[in-house]
Short mmCIF file of N, CA and C in Angstrom, two decimals:
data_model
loop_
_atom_site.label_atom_id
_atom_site.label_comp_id
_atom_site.label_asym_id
_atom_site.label_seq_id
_atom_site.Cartn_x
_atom_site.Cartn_y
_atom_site.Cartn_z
N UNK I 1 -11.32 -182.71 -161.18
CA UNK I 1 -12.40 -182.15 -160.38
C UNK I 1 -11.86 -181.79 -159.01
N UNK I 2 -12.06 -180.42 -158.61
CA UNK I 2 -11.34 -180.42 -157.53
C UNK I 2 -12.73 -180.48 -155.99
N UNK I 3 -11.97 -181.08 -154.74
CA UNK I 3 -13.15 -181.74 -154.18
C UNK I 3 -13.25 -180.55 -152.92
N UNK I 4 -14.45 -180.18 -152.73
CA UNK I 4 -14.69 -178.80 -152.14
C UNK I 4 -15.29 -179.44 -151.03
N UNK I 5 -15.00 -178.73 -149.72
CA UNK I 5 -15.60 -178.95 -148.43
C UNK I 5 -17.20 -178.23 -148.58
N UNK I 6 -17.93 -179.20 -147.96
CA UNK I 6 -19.93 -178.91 -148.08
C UNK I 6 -19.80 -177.61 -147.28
N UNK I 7 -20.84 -176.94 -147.21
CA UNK I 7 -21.52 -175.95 -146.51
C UNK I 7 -21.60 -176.36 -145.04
N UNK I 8 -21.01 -175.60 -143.91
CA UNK I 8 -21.25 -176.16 -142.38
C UNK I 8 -22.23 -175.37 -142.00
N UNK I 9 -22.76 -175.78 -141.07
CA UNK I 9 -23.33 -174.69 -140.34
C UNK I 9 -22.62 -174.18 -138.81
N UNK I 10 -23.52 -173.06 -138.39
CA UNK I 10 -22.23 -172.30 -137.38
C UNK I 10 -22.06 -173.12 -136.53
N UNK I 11 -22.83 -174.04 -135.96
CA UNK I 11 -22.46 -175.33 -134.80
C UNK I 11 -21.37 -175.83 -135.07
N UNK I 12 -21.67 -176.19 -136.31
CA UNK I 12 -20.28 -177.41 -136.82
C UNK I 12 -19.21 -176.23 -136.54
N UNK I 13 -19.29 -175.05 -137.41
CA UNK I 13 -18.09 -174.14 -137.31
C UNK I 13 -17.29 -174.50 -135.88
N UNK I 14 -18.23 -173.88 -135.39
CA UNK I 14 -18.00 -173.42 -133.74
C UNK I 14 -17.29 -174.27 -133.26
N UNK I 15 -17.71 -176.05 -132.92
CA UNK I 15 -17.28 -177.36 -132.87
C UNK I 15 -15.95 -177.43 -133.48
N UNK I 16 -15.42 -177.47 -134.78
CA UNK I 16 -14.67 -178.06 -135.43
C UNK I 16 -13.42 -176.91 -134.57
N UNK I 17 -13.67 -175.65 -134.49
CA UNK I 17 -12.85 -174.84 -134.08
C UNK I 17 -12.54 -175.02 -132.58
N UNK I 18 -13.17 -175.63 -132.28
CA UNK I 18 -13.31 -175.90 -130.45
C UNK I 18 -12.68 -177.19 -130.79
N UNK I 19 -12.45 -178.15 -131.06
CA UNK I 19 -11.85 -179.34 -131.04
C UNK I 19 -10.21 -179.22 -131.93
N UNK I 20 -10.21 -178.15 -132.25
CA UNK I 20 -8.82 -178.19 -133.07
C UNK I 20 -7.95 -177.62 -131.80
N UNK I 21 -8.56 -176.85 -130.87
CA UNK I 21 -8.05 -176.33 -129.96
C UNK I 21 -7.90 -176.86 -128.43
N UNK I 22 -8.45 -178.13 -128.97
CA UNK I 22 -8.22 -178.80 -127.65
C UNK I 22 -6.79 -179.73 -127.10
N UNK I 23 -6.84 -180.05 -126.01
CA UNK I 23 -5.71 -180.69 -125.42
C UNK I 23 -5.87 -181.42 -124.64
N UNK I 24 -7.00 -182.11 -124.28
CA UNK I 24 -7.86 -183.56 -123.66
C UNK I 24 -8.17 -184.02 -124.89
N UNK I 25 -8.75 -184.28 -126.28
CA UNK I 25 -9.15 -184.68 -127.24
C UNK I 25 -8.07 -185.46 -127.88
N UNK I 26 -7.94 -186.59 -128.34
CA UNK I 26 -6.72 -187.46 -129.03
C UNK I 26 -6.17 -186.76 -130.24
N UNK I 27 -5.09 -186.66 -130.61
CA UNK I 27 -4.16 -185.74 -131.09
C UNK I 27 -4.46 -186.05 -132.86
N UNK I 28 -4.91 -187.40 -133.20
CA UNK I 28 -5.47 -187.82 -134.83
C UNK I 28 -6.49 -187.00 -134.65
N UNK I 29 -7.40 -187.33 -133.73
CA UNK I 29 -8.69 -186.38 -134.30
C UNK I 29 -8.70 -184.89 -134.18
N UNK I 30 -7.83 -184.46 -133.25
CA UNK I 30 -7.64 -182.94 -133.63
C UNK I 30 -6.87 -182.43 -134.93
N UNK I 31 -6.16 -183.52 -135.12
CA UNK I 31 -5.32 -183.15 -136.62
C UNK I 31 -6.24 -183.06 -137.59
N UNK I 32 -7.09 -184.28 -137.38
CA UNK I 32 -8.17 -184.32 -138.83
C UNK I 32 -9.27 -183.26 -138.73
N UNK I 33 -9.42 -182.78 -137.78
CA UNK I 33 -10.07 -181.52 -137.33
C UNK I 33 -9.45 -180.11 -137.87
N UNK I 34 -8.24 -180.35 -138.38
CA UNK I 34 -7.38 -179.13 -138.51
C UNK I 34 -7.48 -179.32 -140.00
N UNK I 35 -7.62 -180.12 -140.35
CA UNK I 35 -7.55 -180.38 -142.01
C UNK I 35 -9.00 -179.76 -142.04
N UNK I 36 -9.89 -179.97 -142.06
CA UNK I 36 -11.44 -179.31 -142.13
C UNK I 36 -11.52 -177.67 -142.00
N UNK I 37 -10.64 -177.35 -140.86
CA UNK I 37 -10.37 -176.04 -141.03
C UNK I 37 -9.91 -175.43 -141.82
N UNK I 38 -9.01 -176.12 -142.33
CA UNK I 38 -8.03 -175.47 -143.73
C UNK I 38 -8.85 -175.55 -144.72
N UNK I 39 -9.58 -176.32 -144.80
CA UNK I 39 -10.47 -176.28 -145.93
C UNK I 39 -11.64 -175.49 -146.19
N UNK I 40 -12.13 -174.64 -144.68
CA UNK I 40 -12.99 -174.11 -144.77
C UNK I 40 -12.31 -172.75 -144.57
N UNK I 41 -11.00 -172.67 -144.45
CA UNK I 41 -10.46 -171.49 -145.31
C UNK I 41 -10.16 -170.98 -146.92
N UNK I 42 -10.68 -171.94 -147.07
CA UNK I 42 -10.41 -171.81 -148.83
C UNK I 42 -9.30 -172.93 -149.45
N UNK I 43 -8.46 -173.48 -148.89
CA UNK I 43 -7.05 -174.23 -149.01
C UNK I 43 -7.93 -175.28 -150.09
N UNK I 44 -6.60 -175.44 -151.10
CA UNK I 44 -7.60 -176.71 -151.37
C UNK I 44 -6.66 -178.32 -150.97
N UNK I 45 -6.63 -179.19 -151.13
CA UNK I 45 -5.95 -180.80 -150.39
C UNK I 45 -4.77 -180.66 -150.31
N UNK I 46 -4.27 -180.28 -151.54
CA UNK I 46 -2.22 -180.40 -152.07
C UNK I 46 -1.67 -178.96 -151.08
N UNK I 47 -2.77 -178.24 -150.82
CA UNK I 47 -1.93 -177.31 -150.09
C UNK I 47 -2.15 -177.36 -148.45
N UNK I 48 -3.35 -178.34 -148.24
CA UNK I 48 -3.36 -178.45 -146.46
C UNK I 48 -2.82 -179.67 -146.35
N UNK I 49 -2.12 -180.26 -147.67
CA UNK I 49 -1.74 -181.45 -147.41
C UNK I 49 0.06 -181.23 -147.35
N UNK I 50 0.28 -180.08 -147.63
CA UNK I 50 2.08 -179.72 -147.83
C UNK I 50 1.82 -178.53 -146.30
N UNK I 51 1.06 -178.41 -146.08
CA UNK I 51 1.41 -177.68 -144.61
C UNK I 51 1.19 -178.45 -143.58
N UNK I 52 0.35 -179.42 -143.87
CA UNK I 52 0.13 -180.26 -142.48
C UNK I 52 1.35 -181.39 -142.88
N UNK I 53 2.00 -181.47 -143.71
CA UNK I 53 3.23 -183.02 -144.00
C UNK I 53 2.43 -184.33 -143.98
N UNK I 54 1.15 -184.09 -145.00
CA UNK I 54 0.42 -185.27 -144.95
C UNK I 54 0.66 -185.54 -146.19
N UNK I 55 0.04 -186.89 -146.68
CA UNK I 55 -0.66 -187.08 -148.44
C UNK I 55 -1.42 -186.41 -148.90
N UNK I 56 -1.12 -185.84 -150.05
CA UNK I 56 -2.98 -185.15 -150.06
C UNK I 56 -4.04 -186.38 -150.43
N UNK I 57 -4.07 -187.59 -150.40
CA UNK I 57 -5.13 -188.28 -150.38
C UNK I 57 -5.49 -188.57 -149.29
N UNK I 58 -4.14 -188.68 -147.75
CA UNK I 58 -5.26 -188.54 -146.61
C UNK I 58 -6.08 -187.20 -146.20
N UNK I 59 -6.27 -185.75 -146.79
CA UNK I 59 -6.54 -184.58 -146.98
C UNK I 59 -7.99 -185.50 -147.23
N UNK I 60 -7.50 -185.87 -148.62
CA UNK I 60 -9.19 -185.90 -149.56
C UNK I 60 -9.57 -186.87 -148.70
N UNK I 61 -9.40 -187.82 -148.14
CA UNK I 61 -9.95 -188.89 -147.61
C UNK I 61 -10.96 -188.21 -146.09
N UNK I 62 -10.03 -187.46 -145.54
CA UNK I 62 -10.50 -186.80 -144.28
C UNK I 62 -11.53 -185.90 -144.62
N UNK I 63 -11.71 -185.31 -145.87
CA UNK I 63 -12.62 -184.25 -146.46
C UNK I 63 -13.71 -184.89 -146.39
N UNK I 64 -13.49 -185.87 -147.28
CA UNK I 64 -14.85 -186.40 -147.98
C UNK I 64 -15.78 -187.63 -146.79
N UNK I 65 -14.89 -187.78 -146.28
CA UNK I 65 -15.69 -188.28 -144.59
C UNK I 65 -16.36 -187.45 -144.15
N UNK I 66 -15.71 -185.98 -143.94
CA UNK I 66 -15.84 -185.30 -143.06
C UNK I 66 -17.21 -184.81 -143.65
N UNK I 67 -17.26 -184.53 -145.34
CA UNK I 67 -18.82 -184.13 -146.20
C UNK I 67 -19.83 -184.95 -145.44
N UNK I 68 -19.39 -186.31 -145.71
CA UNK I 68 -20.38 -187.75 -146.19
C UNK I 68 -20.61 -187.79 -144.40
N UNK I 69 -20.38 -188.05 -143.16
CA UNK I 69 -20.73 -188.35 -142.17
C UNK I 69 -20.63 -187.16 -141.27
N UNK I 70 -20.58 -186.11 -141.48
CA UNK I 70 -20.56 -185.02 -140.34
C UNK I 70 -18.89 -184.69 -139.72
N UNK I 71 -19.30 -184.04 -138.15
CA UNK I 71 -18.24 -184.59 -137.32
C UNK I 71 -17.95 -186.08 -137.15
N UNK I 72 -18.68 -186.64 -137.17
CA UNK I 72 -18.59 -188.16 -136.88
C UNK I 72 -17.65 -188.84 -137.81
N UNK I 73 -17.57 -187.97 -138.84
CA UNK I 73 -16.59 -188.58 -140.05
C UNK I 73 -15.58 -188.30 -139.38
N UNK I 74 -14.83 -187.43 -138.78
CA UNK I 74 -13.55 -187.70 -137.69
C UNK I 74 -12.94 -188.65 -136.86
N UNK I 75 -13.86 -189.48 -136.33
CA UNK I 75 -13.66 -190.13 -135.89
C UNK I 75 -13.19 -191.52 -136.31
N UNK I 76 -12.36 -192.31 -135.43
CA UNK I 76 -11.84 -193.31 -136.42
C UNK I 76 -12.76 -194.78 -136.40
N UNK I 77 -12.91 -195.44 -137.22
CA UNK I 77 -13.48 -196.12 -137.70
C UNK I 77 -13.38 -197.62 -136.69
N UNK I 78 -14.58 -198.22 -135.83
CA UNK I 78 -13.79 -199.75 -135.14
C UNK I 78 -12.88 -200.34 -136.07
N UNK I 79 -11.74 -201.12 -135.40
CA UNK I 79 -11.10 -201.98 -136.26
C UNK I 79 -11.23 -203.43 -135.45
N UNK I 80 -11.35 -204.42 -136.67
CA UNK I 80 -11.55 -205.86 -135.96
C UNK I 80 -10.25 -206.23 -135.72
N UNK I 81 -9.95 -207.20 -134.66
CA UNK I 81 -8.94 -207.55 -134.08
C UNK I 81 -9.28 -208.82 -133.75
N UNK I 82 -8.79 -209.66 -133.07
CA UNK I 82 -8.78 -210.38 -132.09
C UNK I 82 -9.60 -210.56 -131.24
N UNK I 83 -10.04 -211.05 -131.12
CA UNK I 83 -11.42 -211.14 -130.02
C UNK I 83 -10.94 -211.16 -128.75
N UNK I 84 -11.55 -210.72 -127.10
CA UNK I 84 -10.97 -210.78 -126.03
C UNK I 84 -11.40 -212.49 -125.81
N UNK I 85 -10.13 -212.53 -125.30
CA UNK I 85 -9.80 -213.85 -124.33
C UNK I 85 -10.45 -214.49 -123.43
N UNK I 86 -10.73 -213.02 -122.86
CA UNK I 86 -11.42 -213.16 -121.48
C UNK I 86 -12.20 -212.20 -121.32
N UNK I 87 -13.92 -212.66 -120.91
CA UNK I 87 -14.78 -211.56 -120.90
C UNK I 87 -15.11 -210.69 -120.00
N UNK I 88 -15.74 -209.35 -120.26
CA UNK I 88 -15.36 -208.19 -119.12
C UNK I 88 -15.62 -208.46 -117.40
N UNK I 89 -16.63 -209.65 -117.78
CA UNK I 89 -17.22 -209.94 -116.71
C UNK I 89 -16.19 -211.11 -115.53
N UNK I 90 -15.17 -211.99 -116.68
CA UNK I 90 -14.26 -212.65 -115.94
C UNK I 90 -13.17 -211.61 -115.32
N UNK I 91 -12.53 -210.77 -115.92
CA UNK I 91 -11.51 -209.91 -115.55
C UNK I 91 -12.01 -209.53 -114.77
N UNK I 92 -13.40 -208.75 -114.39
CA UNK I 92 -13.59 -208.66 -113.50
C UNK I 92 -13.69 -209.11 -112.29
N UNK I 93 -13.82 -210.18 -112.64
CA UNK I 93 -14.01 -211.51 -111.31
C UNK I 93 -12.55 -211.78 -110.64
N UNK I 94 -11.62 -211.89 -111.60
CA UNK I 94 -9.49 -212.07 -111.40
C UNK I 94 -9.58 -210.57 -110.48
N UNK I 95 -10.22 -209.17 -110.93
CA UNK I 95 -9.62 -208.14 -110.32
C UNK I 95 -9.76 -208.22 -109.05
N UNK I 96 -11.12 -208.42 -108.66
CA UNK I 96 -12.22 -208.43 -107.83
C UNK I 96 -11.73 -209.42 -106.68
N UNK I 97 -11.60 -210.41 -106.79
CA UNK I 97 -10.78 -211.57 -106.22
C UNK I 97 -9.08 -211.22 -105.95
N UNK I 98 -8.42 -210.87 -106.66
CA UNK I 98 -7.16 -210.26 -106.53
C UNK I 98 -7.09 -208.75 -105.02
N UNK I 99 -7.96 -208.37 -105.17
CA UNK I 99 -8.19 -207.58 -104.57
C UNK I 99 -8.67 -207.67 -103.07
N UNK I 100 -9.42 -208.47 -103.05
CA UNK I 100 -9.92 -209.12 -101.88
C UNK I 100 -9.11 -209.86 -100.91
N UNK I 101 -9.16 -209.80 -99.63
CA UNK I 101 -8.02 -210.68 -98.69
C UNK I 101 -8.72 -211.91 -99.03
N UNK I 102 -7.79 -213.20 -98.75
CA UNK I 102 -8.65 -214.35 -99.36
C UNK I 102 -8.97 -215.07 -97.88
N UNK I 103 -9.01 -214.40 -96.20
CA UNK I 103 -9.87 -214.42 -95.34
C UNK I 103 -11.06 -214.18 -95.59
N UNK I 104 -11.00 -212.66 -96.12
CA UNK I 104 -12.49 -212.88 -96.30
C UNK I 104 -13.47 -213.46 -97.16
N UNK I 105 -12.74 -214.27 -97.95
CA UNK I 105 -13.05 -215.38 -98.72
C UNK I 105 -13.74 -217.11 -98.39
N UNK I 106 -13.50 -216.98 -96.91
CA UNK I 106 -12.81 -218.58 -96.15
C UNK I 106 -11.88 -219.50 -96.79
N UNK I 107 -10.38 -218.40 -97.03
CA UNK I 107 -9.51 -219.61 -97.42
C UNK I 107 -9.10 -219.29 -96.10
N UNK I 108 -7.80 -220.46 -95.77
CA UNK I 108 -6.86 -220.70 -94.97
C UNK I 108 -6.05 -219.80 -95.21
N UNK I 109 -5.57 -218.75 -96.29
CA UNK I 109 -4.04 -217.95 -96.27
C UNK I 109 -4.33 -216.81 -96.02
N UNK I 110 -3.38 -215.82 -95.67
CA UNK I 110 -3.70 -214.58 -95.59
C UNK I 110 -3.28 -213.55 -96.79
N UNK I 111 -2.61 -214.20 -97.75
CA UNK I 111 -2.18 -213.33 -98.81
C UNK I 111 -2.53 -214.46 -100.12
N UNK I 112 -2.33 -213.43 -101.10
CA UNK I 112 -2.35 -214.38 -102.85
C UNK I 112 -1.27 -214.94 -102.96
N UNK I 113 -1.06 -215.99 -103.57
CA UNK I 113 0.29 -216.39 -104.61
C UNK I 113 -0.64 -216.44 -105.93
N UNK I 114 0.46 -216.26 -107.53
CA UNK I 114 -0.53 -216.38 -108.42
C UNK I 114 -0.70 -217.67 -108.13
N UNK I 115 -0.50 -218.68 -108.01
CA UNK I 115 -1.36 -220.31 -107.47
C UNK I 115 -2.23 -220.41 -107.35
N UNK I 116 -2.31 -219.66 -106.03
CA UNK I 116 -3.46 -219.69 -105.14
C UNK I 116 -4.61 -218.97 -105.44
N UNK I 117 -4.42 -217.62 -106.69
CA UNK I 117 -5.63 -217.09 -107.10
C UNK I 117 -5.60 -218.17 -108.63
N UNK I 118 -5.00 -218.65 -109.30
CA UNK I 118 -5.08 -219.73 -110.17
C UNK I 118 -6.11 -220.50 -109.41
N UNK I 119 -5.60 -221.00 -108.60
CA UNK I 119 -6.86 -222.01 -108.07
C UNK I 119 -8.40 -221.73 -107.74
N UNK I 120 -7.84 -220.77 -107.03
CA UNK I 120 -9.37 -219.97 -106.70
C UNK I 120 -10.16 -219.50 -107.65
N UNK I 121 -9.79 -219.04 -108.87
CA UNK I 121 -10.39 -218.81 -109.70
C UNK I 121 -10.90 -219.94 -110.52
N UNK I 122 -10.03 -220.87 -110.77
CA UNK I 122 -10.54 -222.42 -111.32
C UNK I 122 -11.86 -223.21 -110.67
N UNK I 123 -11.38 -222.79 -109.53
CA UNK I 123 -12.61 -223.66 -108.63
C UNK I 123 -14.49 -223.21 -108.69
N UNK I 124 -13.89 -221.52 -109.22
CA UNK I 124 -14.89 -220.58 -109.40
C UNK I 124 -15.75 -220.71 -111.39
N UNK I 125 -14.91 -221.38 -111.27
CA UNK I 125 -15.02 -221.45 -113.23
C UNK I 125 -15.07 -220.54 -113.93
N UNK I 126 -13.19 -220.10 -113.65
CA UNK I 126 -12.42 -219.53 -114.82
C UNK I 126 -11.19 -219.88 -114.58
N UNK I 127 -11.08 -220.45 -116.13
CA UNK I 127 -9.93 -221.05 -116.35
C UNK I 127 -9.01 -219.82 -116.81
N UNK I 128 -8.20 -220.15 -116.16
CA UNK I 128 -7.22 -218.33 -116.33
C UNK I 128 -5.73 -218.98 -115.86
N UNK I 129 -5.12 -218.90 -117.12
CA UNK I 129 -3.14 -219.37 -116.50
C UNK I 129 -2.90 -218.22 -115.58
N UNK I 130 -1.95 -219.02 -115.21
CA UNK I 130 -0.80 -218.11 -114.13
C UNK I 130 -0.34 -217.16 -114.99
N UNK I 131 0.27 -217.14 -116.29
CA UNK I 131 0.49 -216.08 -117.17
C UNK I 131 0.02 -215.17 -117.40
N UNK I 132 -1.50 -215.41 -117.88
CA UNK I 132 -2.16 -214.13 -118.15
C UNK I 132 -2.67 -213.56 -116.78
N UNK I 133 -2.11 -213.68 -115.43
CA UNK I 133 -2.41 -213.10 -114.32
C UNK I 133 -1.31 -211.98 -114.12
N UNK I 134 -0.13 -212.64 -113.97
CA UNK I 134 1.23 -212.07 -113.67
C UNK I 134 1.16 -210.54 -114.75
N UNK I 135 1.98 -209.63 -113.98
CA UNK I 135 2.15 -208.76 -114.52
C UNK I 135 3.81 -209.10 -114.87
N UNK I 136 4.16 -208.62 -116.32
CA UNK I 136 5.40 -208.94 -116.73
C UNK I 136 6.42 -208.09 -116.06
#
């Protein structure tokens, strides 16, 4: 069965052709953008898949997203990871504090050591090593 790109309409056209041509847009999703095009030239997978130097199952894979969810099927999917360490709201607090003279704080020093924002931040309740402060 060979797997045929749906009917767009001229928005999508317009869009898909405007994003293949971009150069602010991340370079996967303009690729997978370029595969949609080929397809709505007539190409069928094995052959936008030997001009672009892909699989043709990432072809069909990018197709049939691209049917089943729109543009949005371009886009790449969250991936779970690791959870953050530290929440947006603490980093913010290390930047924020890092940033700040620690006069205008009422400490006694006039500059950081990581120590001294170690401490300061401990005292503040966040526990944050000297490690994950330091830039390597």
């Amino acid at each position: 069965m060979t797997l045929r790109l749906r009917d767009l309409t001229d928005d999508e056209r317009v869009e898909i052709q405007r994003i293949t041509r971009s150069h602010t847009l991340g370079a996967a999703f303009v690729r997978r953008a370029q595969i949609v095009v080929h397809a709505m030239s007539g190409l069928k997978a094995e052959e936008i898949a030997r001009r672009m130097d892909l699989c043709g199952n990432t072809v069909r894979y990018w197709i049939n997203r691209f049917n089943a969810r729109d543009l949005n099927g371009l886009e790449e999917d969250v991936r779970t990871g690791r959870p953050p360490t530290y929440s947006a709201e603490q980093r913010s607090a290390v930047i924020t504090a890092a940033l700040t003279r620690p006069t205008e704080l009422g400490l006694p020093f006039a500059c950081w050591t990581l120590d001294r924002l170690v401490a300061y931040l401990s005292n503040h309740g966040i526990a944050m090593r000297r490690s994950r402060i330091s830039d390597p």
